[in-house]
Short mmCIF file of C-alpha atoms and ligand atoms in Angstrom, two decimals:
data_model
loop_
_atom_site.label_atom_id
_atom_site.label_comp_id
_atom_site.label_asym_id
_atom_site.label_seq_id
_atom_site.Cartn_x
_atom_site.Cartn_y
_atom_site.Cartn_z
CA MET R 1 -78.37 105.46 -104.90
CA SER R 2 -78.29 103.25 -101.80
CA LYS R 3 -78.38 99.47 -102.30
CA ILE R 4 -79.81 98.92 -98.83
CA LYS R 5 -83.50 98.07 -98.78
CA PRO R 6 -85.69 99.97 -96.29
CA SER R 7 -86.25 98.20 -92.96
CA LYS R 8 -89.78 97.14 -92.05
CA GLY R 9 -90.77 98.10 -88.55
CA ALA R 10 -94.13 98.62 -86.88
CA PRO R 11 -95.97 101.88 -87.56
CA TYR R 12 -95.85 102.78 -83.85
CA ALA R 13 -94.80 101.32 -80.49
CA ARG R 14 -96.58 100.91 -77.15
CA ILE R 15 -96.00 99.60 -73.65
CA LEU R 16 -97.69 96.19 -73.54
CA GLY R 17 -96.92 95.06 -70.01
CA VAL R 18 -95.31 96.21 -66.76
CA GLY R 19 -93.85 94.41 -63.75
CA GLY R 20 -92.08 95.37 -60.56
CA TYR R 21 -89.98 93.79 -57.82
CA ARG R 22 -89.56 95.30 -54.36
CA PRO R 23 -87.08 93.66 -51.98
CA THR R 24 -88.61 91.83 -49.02
CA ARG R 25 -86.97 93.98 -46.35
CA VAL R 26 -88.92 97.14 -45.52
CA VAL R 27 -86.79 99.80 -43.83
CA PRO R 28 -88.59 102.46 -41.77
CA ASN R 29 -87.09 105.88 -40.99
CA GLU R 30 -86.26 104.66 -37.47
CA VAL R 31 -83.48 102.47 -38.92
CA ILE R 32 -82.02 105.46 -40.78
CA LEU R 33 -82.06 107.48 -37.54
CA GLU R 34 -79.63 105.01 -35.92
CA LYS R 35 -76.77 106.63 -37.86
CA ILE R 36 -77.79 110.26 -38.45
CA ASP R 37 -79.03 113.15 -36.36
CA SER R 38 -82.50 113.67 -37.80
CA SER R 39 -86.13 112.76 -37.06
CA ASP R 40 -88.92 110.76 -38.63
CA GLU R 41 -90.93 113.99 -38.85
CA TRP R 42 -88.11 115.85 -40.69
CA ILE R 43 -87.61 113.04 -43.22
CA ARG R 44 -91.35 112.71 -43.88
CA SER R 45 -91.98 116.43 -44.23
CA ARG R 46 -88.84 117.29 -46.28
CA SER R 47 -88.86 114.26 -48.60
CA GLY R 48 -92.17 112.42 -48.19
CA ILE R 49 -90.39 109.14 -47.44
CA GLU R 50 -91.79 106.87 -44.70
CA THR R 51 -90.22 103.52 -45.65
CA ARG R 52 -88.00 102.11 -48.39
CA HIS R 53 -86.93 98.59 -49.41
CA TRP R 54 -83.34 97.34 -49.08
CA ALA R 55 -82.17 94.29 -50.99
CA SER R 56 -80.63 91.22 -49.33
CA PRO R 57 -77.43 89.72 -50.79
CA GLU R 58 -79.61 87.29 -52.80
CA GLU R 59 -81.70 90.12 -54.27
CA THR R 60 -79.06 91.04 -56.81
CA VAL R 61 -79.51 93.46 -59.71
CA ALA R 62 -79.98 90.46 -62.02
CA ALA R 63 -82.31 88.56 -59.65
CA MET R 64 -84.60 91.58 -59.08
CA SER R 65 -84.64 92.28 -62.84
CA VAL R 66 -85.61 88.71 -63.69
CA GLU R 67 -88.51 88.86 -61.20
CA ALA R 68 -89.81 92.20 -62.50
CA SER R 69 -89.33 91.17 -66.14
CA GLY R 70 -91.16 87.86 -65.69
CA LYS R 71 -94.20 89.79 -64.50
CA ALA R 72 -93.94 92.32 -67.35
CA ILE R 73 -93.67 89.53 -69.95
CA ALA R 74 -96.70 87.73 -68.48
CA ASP R 75 -98.62 91.03 -68.35
CA ALA R 76 -97.80 91.64 -72.04
CA GLY R 77 -99.01 88.15 -72.95
CA ILE R 78 -95.92 87.22 -74.94
CA ASP R 79 -93.20 84.57 -74.59
CA ALA R 80 -89.67 85.50 -73.55
CA GLY R 81 -88.49 83.99 -76.85
CA GLN R 82 -90.21 86.81 -78.75
CA ILE R 83 -88.10 89.51 -77.10
CA GLY R 84 -85.58 90.94 -79.55
CA ALA R 85 -83.68 93.24 -77.19
CA VAL R 86 -83.13 93.77 -73.46
CA VAL R 87 -82.16 97.26 -72.31
CA VAL R 88 -81.14 97.63 -68.66
CA SER R 89 -80.73 101.03 -67.06
CA THR R 90 -78.72 100.89 -63.82
CA VAL R 91 -75.91 102.64 -61.97
CA SER R 92 -75.56 100.00 -59.27
CA HIS R 93 -74.36 96.89 -61.09
CA PHE R 94 -70.83 96.48 -59.81
CA SER R 95 -69.25 94.49 -62.63
CA GLN R 96 -67.82 96.68 -65.35
CA THR R 97 -68.24 93.97 -67.96
CA PRO R 98 -70.14 92.07 -69.26
CA ALA R 99 -73.40 94.00 -69.16
CA VAL R 100 -75.89 92.56 -66.67
CA ALA R 101 -78.48 92.68 -69.48
CA THR R 102 -76.96 89.59 -71.14
CA GLU R 103 -77.35 87.52 -67.95
CA ILE R 104 -80.94 88.71 -67.57
CA ALA R 105 -81.74 87.92 -71.23
CA ASP R 106 -80.35 84.42 -70.75
CA ARG R 107 -82.10 83.74 -67.43
CA LEU R 108 -85.43 84.86 -68.88
CA GLY R 109 -85.06 82.38 -71.74
CA THR R 110 -84.95 84.89 -74.60
CA ASN R 111 -83.75 83.63 -77.95
CA LYS R 112 -80.29 85.24 -77.90
CA ALA R 113 -81.87 88.71 -77.63
CA ALA R 114 -79.60 91.72 -78.09
CA ALA R 115 -78.77 92.95 -74.60
CA PHE R 116 -76.98 95.96 -73.19
CA ASP R 117 -76.85 98.31 -70.18
CA ILE R 118 -77.23 102.08 -70.20
CA SER R 119 -76.23 104.65 -67.59
CA ALA R 120 -78.64 107.56 -67.50
CA GLY R 121 -79.29 107.90 -63.78
CA CYS R 122 -82.84 108.68 -62.79
CA ALA R 123 -83.74 109.42 -66.42
CA GLY R 124 -82.75 105.88 -67.40
CA PHE R 125 -86.26 104.54 -67.88
CA GLY R 126 -87.16 107.30 -70.37
CA TYR R 127 -83.88 106.81 -72.21
CA GLY R 128 -84.53 103.05 -72.46
CA LEU R 129 -88.11 103.57 -73.58
CA THR R 130 -86.94 105.92 -76.33
CA LEU R 131 -84.40 103.36 -77.58
CA ALA R 132 -87.06 100.63 -77.50
CA LYS R 133 -89.53 102.68 -79.50
CA GLY R 134 -86.83 103.40 -82.09
CA MET R 135 -85.92 99.71 -82.44
CA ILE R 136 -89.54 98.66 -82.90
CA VAL R 137 -90.43 101.34 -85.44
CA GLU R 138 -87.16 100.82 -87.29
CA GLY R 139 -87.58 97.04 -87.32
CA SER R 140 -84.60 95.77 -85.30
CA ALA R 141 -86.86 94.10 -82.74
CA GLU R 142 -90.54 93.26 -82.46
CA TYR R 143 -90.57 93.32 -78.64
CA VAL R 144 -88.11 95.09 -76.37
CA LEU R 145 -87.75 94.63 -72.62
CA VAL R 146 -86.81 97.85 -70.80
CA ILE R 147 -85.65 97.43 -67.21
CA GLY R 148 -84.81 100.04 -64.58
CA VAL R 149 -83.06 98.42 -61.62
CA GLU R 150 -81.04 99.70 -58.67
CA ARG R 151 -79.49 98.57 -55.40
CA LEU R 152 -78.85 102.12 -54.23
CA SER R 153 -78.44 100.89 -50.63
CA ASP R 154 -75.00 99.70 -51.81
CA LEU R 155 -74.15 103.28 -52.83
CA THR R 156 -75.57 105.08 -49.80
CA ASP R 157 -73.45 106.59 -47.04
CA LEU R 158 -75.65 105.90 -44.02
CA GLU R 159 -73.69 108.48 -42.01
CA ASP R 160 -74.45 111.28 -44.49
CA ARG R 161 -77.57 113.01 -43.18
CA ALA R 162 -78.13 114.73 -46.55
CA THR R 163 -78.68 111.46 -48.45
CA ALA R 164 -78.97 108.53 -45.99
CA PHE R 165 -82.79 108.58 -45.97
CA LEU R 166 -83.33 109.08 -49.71
CA PHE R 167 -82.48 105.90 -51.56
CA GLY R 168 -84.09 102.49 -51.98
CA ASP R 169 -83.73 99.30 -54.03
CA GLY R 170 -85.96 97.63 -56.59
CA ALA R 171 -86.60 96.77 -60.23
CA GLY R 172 -89.29 97.81 -62.70
CA ALA R 173 -89.69 96.49 -66.23
CA VAL R 174 -91.89 97.06 -69.26
CA VAL R 175 -92.35 95.17 -72.50
CA VAL R 176 -92.57 97.52 -75.49
CA GLY R 177 -94.02 96.20 -78.74
CA PRO R 178 -95.77 97.11 -82.00
CA SER R 179 -98.84 99.33 -82.17
CA GLN R 180 -101.21 100.46 -84.90
CA GLU R 181 -101.64 103.89 -83.26
CA PRO R 182 -99.30 106.30 -81.46
CA ALA R 183 -98.91 105.21 -77.81
CA ILE R 184 -95.48 106.62 -76.92
CA GLY R 185 -95.10 110.31 -77.69
CA PRO R 186 -91.96 112.12 -78.79
CA THR R 187 -89.33 112.19 -76.02
CA VAL R 188 -88.09 115.54 -74.77
CA TRP R 189 -84.67 114.69 -73.38
CA GLY R 190 -81.25 116.16 -72.83
CA SER R 191 -78.24 116.58 -70.59
CA GLU R 192 -76.62 119.42 -68.66
CA GLY R 193 -73.08 118.22 -68.04
CA ASP R 194 -72.11 121.61 -66.61
CA LYS R 195 -74.09 120.52 -63.53
CA ALA R 196 -72.44 117.07 -63.28
CA GLN R 197 -70.99 117.93 -59.87
CA THR R 198 -74.41 118.30 -58.24
CA ILE R 199 -75.05 114.51 -58.10
CA LYS R 200 -71.99 112.29 -58.16
CA GLN R 201 -70.07 109.38 -56.71
CA THR R 202 -68.03 110.50 -53.70
CA VAL R 203 -64.81 108.82 -54.86
CA SER R 204 -63.89 107.44 -58.29
CA TRP R 205 -63.17 103.69 -58.50
CA ASP R 206 -59.83 104.78 -59.92
CA ARG R 207 -58.63 105.68 -56.42
CA PHE R 208 -58.99 102.02 -55.45
CA ARG R 209 -57.16 100.87 -58.60
CA THR R 210 -54.08 102.92 -57.77
CA GLY R 211 -54.15 101.69 -54.17
CA ASP R 212 -53.71 105.27 -52.88
CA LEU R 213 -56.44 105.46 -50.25
CA SER R 214 -54.92 108.39 -48.36
CA GLU R 215 -57.17 111.32 -47.58
CA LEU R 216 -60.30 109.35 -48.41
CA PRO R 217 -63.27 109.87 -46.08
CA LEU R 218 -63.39 107.46 -43.14
CA ASP R 219 -66.48 106.05 -41.41
CA SER R 220 -67.03 106.24 -37.66
CA ALA R 221 -65.09 102.96 -37.24
CA GLY R 222 -62.06 104.46 -39.03
CA ASN R 223 -62.43 102.44 -42.24
CA VAL R 224 -62.23 104.00 -45.71
CA LYS R 225 -65.78 104.66 -46.82
CA PHE R 226 -67.08 102.75 -49.83
CA PRO R 227 -67.99 105.18 -52.66
CA ALA R 228 -71.51 106.54 -52.32
CA ILE R 229 -73.85 108.91 -54.11
CA THR R 230 -73.62 112.47 -52.88
CA GLN R 231 -75.63 115.46 -54.01
CA GLU R 232 -76.09 119.18 -53.56
CA GLY R 233 -79.68 118.71 -52.42
CA GLN R 234 -80.88 122.29 -52.70
CA ALA R 235 -79.31 122.91 -56.14
CA VAL R 236 -80.84 119.70 -57.51
CA PHE R 237 -84.17 120.52 -55.86
CA ARG R 238 -84.30 123.99 -57.50
CA TRP R 239 -83.29 122.59 -60.91
CA ALA R 240 -85.93 119.87 -60.69
CA VAL R 241 -88.69 122.25 -59.63
CA PHE R 242 -87.99 125.03 -62.14
CA GLU R 243 -86.49 123.30 -65.18
CA MET R 244 -88.25 119.92 -65.14
CA ALA R 245 -91.75 121.43 -65.11
CA LYS R 246 -90.78 123.15 -68.39
CA VAL R 247 -89.54 119.86 -69.86
CA ALA R 248 -92.77 118.15 -68.78
CA GLN R 249 -94.80 120.86 -70.52
CA GLN R 250 -92.67 120.44 -73.67
CA ALA R 251 -93.43 116.70 -73.66
CA LEU R 252 -97.16 117.46 -73.47
CA ASP R 253 -96.81 119.96 -76.35
CA ALA R 254 -94.81 117.44 -78.41
CA ALA R 255 -97.57 114.85 -77.90
CA GLY R 256 -100.17 117.45 -78.86
CA ILE R 257 -102.12 117.26 -75.61
CA SER R 258 -102.94 119.62 -72.75
CA PRO R 259 -102.73 118.88 -68.99
CA GLY R 260 -106.51 118.33 -68.98
CA ASP R 261 -106.13 115.42 -71.43
CA LEU R 262 -103.93 113.52 -68.98
CA ASP R 263 -105.23 110.74 -66.73
CA VAL R 264 -102.00 110.02 -64.86
CA PHE R 265 -98.73 111.78 -63.95
CA ILE R 266 -95.74 109.56 -63.11
CA PRO R 267 -92.69 111.70 -62.32
CA HIS R 268 -89.40 110.28 -61.06
CA GLN R 269 -89.82 109.65 -57.35
CA ALA R 270 -87.11 111.90 -55.88
CA ASN R 271 -88.98 114.05 -53.37
CA VAL R 272 -92.70 114.45 -52.76
CA ARG R 273 -92.26 118.24 -52.59
CA ILE R 274 -90.76 118.24 -56.12
CA ILE R 275 -93.75 116.18 -57.31
CA ASP R 276 -96.26 118.54 -55.65
CA SER R 277 -94.52 121.59 -57.08
CA MET R 278 -94.59 120.15 -60.62
CA VAL R 279 -98.29 119.35 -60.28
CA LYS R 280 -98.89 123.00 -59.34
CA THR R 281 -96.70 124.51 -62.07
CA LEU R 282 -98.24 122.28 -64.75
CA LYS R 283 -101.70 123.16 -63.40
CA LEU R 284 -102.74 119.51 -63.50
CA PRO R 285 -106.49 119.20 -62.92
CA GLU R 286 -107.86 117.29 -59.92
CA HIS R 287 -108.82 114.26 -62.01
CA VAL R 288 -105.17 113.49 -62.85
CA THR R 289 -103.83 110.63 -60.70
CA VAL R 290 -100.36 111.49 -59.40
CA ALA R 291 -97.80 108.81 -58.45
CA ARG R 292 -96.44 109.34 -54.94
CA ASP R 293 -94.82 105.94 -54.64
CA ILE R 294 -91.80 107.59 -53.00
CA ARG R 295 -93.55 107.37 -49.62
CA THR R 296 -92.97 103.62 -49.34
CA THR R 297 -90.28 103.08 -51.98
CA GLY R 298 -87.83 105.97 -51.59
CA ASN R 299 -85.79 107.07 -54.59
CA THR R 300 -84.94 104.01 -56.70
CA SER R 301 -83.50 106.02 -59.62
CA ALA R 302 -84.06 104.20 -62.95
CA ALA R 303 -86.57 101.83 -61.31
CA SER R 304 -88.82 104.52 -59.86
CA ILE R 305 -91.11 105.22 -62.84
CA PRO R 306 -91.90 101.61 -63.84
CA LEU R 307 -92.32 100.67 -60.15
CA ALA R 308 -94.76 103.55 -59.64
CA MET R 309 -96.56 102.66 -62.89
CA GLU R 310 -96.95 99.05 -61.82
CA ARG R 311 -98.34 100.01 -58.42
CA LEU R 312 -100.89 102.50 -59.81
CA LEU R 313 -102.21 99.83 -62.17
CA ALA R 314 -102.18 97.11 -59.48
CA THR R 315 -104.12 99.26 -57.00
CA GLY R 316 -106.63 100.39 -59.62
CA GLU R 317 -105.64 104.07 -59.24
CA ALA R 318 -104.77 103.98 -62.95
CA LYS R 319 -106.17 101.74 -65.66
CA SER R 320 -105.07 100.23 -68.92
CA GLY R 321 -105.38 102.72 -71.78
CA ASP R 322 -104.94 105.78 -69.55
CA THR R 323 -102.79 108.60 -70.92
CA ALA R 324 -99.78 109.22 -68.66
CA LEU R 325 -96.97 111.76 -68.59
CA VAL R 326 -93.68 110.26 -67.40
CA ILE R 327 -90.59 112.29 -66.59
CA GLY R 328 -87.24 111.21 -65.18
CA PHE R 329 -84.35 113.46 -64.11
CA GLY R 330 -81.14 113.06 -62.20
CA ALA R 331 -77.39 112.48 -62.26
CA GLY R 332 -75.67 113.93 -65.31
CA LEU R 333 -77.66 116.01 -65.05
CA VAL R 334 -79.99 114.26 -67.51
CA TYR R 335 -83.71 114.20 -68.16
CA ALA R 336 -86.33 112.52 -70.36
CA ALA R 337 -90.08 113.11 -70.58
CA THR R 338 -92.76 111.57 -72.75
CA VAL R 339 -96.48 110.85 -72.87
CA VAL R 340 -97.48 107.17 -72.97
CA THR R 341 -100.60 105.06 -73.07
CA LEU R 342 -100.59 102.75 -70.04
CA PRO R 343 -100.54 98.99 -70.69
C1 LIG A 1 -82.26 116.18 -49.91
C2 LIG A 1 -83.43 117.11 -49.58
C3 LIG A 1 -84.62 116.31 -49.13
C4 LIG A 1 -83.01 118.03 -48.43
O1 LIG A 1 -84.07 118.95 -48.15
P1 LIG A 1 -83.77 120.51 -48.06
O2 LIG A 1 -85.02 121.14 -47.65
O3 LIG A 1 -83.18 120.95 -49.36
O4 LIG A 1 -82.72 120.55 -46.90
P2 LIG A 1 -81.43 121.46 -46.79
O5 LIG A 1 -80.27 120.71 -47.29
O6 LIG A 1 -81.69 122.82 -47.37
O7 LIG A 1 -81.32 121.63 -45.23
C5 LIG A 1 -82.30 122.35 -44.47
C6 LIG A 1 -81.96 122.25 -43.01
O8 LIG A 1 -82.17 120.91 -42.57
C7 LIG A 1 -80.96 120.40 -42.02
N1 LIG A 1 -80.87 118.99 -42.42
C8 LIG A 1 -80.27 118.46 -43.51
N2 LIG A 1 -80.42 117.13 -43.51
C9 LIG A 1 -81.14 116.83 -42.43
C10 LIG A 1 -81.62 115.64 -41.90
N3 LIG A 1 -81.42 114.44 -42.49
N4 LIG A 1 -82.34 115.69 -40.76
C11 LIG A 1 -82.56 116.84 -40.13
N5 LIG A 1 -82.13 118.02 -40.59
C12 LIG A 1 -81.43 118.00 -41.72
C13 LIG A 1 -79.85 121.21 -42.60
O9 LIG A 1 -78.74 121.20 -41.76
C14 LIG A 1 -80.49 122.57 -42.69
O10 LIG A 1 -80.47 123.15 -41.41
P3 LIG A 1 -80.27 124.75 -41.24
O11 LIG A 1 -81.45 125.36 -41.92
O12 LIG A 1 -80.25 124.92 -39.78
O13 LIG A 1 -78.98 125.05 -41.95
C15 LIG A 1 -83.78 117.96 -50.80
O14 LIG A 1 -82.79 118.91 -51.05
C16 LIG A 1 -83.98 117.16 -52.06
O15 LIG A 1 -84.86 116.35 -52.16
N6 LIG A 1 -83.17 117.46 -53.10
C17 LIG A 1 -83.33 116.91 -54.41
C18 LIG A 1 -83.18 115.44 -54.45
C19 LIG A 1 -83.41 115.01 -55.88
O16 LIG A 1 -84.27 115.47 -56.56
N7 LIG A 1 -82.62 114.15 -56.39
C20 LIG A 1 -82.84 113.79 -57.77
C21 LIG A 1 -81.75 113.07 -58.29
S1 LIG A 1 -81.77 111.42 -57.87
#
């Protein structure tokens, strides 16, 4: 018989507050067109993107996270000192160690909160949310801060016409805490590592460690290109459209609700055509508000869902207590979908 006493967590968990940070600089498609052969019309019609935000040197991963988190903490009505854990999902923090989460936890004034980073690409927010819910119900933390943050402009090859227009920068954060009723449904998540090649970094950092930079791609000025995110756009598009609609439906089934019970749909903001296709496949009724934040934010990977959530609530398109389906998917390939009650 075990000598360990059972841990005392909350019966359920819920999102209590959300906050976002968008870098000051707004970048229209015209700026992207300086380096690639394309058109504003093509970018808008094929991806839905009109503008995106690019971070300045001062708008670091940590700085953007602190801004977004401060708003989420205020929105939740708690003090930073009550936060027991900080989970940061990012692929664009360029220091291998320590985790950026510890700096953020310190700058926010948490009381030595547990802090760590995760790498789950565009599914990172759902992965973080799932961890947070587990910690709260299990009793390791009363409040958990989940942050999705990216500076994807640092990992974009502006001369690659297949990706140059896609990515943006920003941070979104939520505070997750105890609840007396279910407010975060079961997560349907997974990975398909056999498709890892479809979204990847052009060159491994290892090539720079060995100093052998021969045969690496060069930019138009003849310099070795900094590693960037590259993808097989059509393969990812097909996977997202066909497979992710099924995962979204499974998340609805797991939560025990039908599309008609939803108020809001917040998919990862990768391409407005993927979003529209999912809405059709899921047969979402007219009354469901659909996040199309991609138009002015681009694809901000782990930050896209909390940023879109924050904007829908700020504009009044969604309201506190609404039932929302969130689904993230991307590099790995990985995915995570769940139904939540909005803060
Ligand atoms: C990237 C994406 C917008 C490209 O759209 P697409 O319709 O698949 O475009 P394709 O790559 O099939 O190219 C279609 C045509 O446009 C051309 N094209 C490609 N990029 C272009 C650009 N920037 N401007 C103008 N034309 C372009 C191609 O050369 C091709 O021309 P062709 O028909 O004469 O051969 C789309 O594939 C996509 O969004 N993929 C998924 C992204 C995603 O979900 N990522 C999630 C993980 S973060």
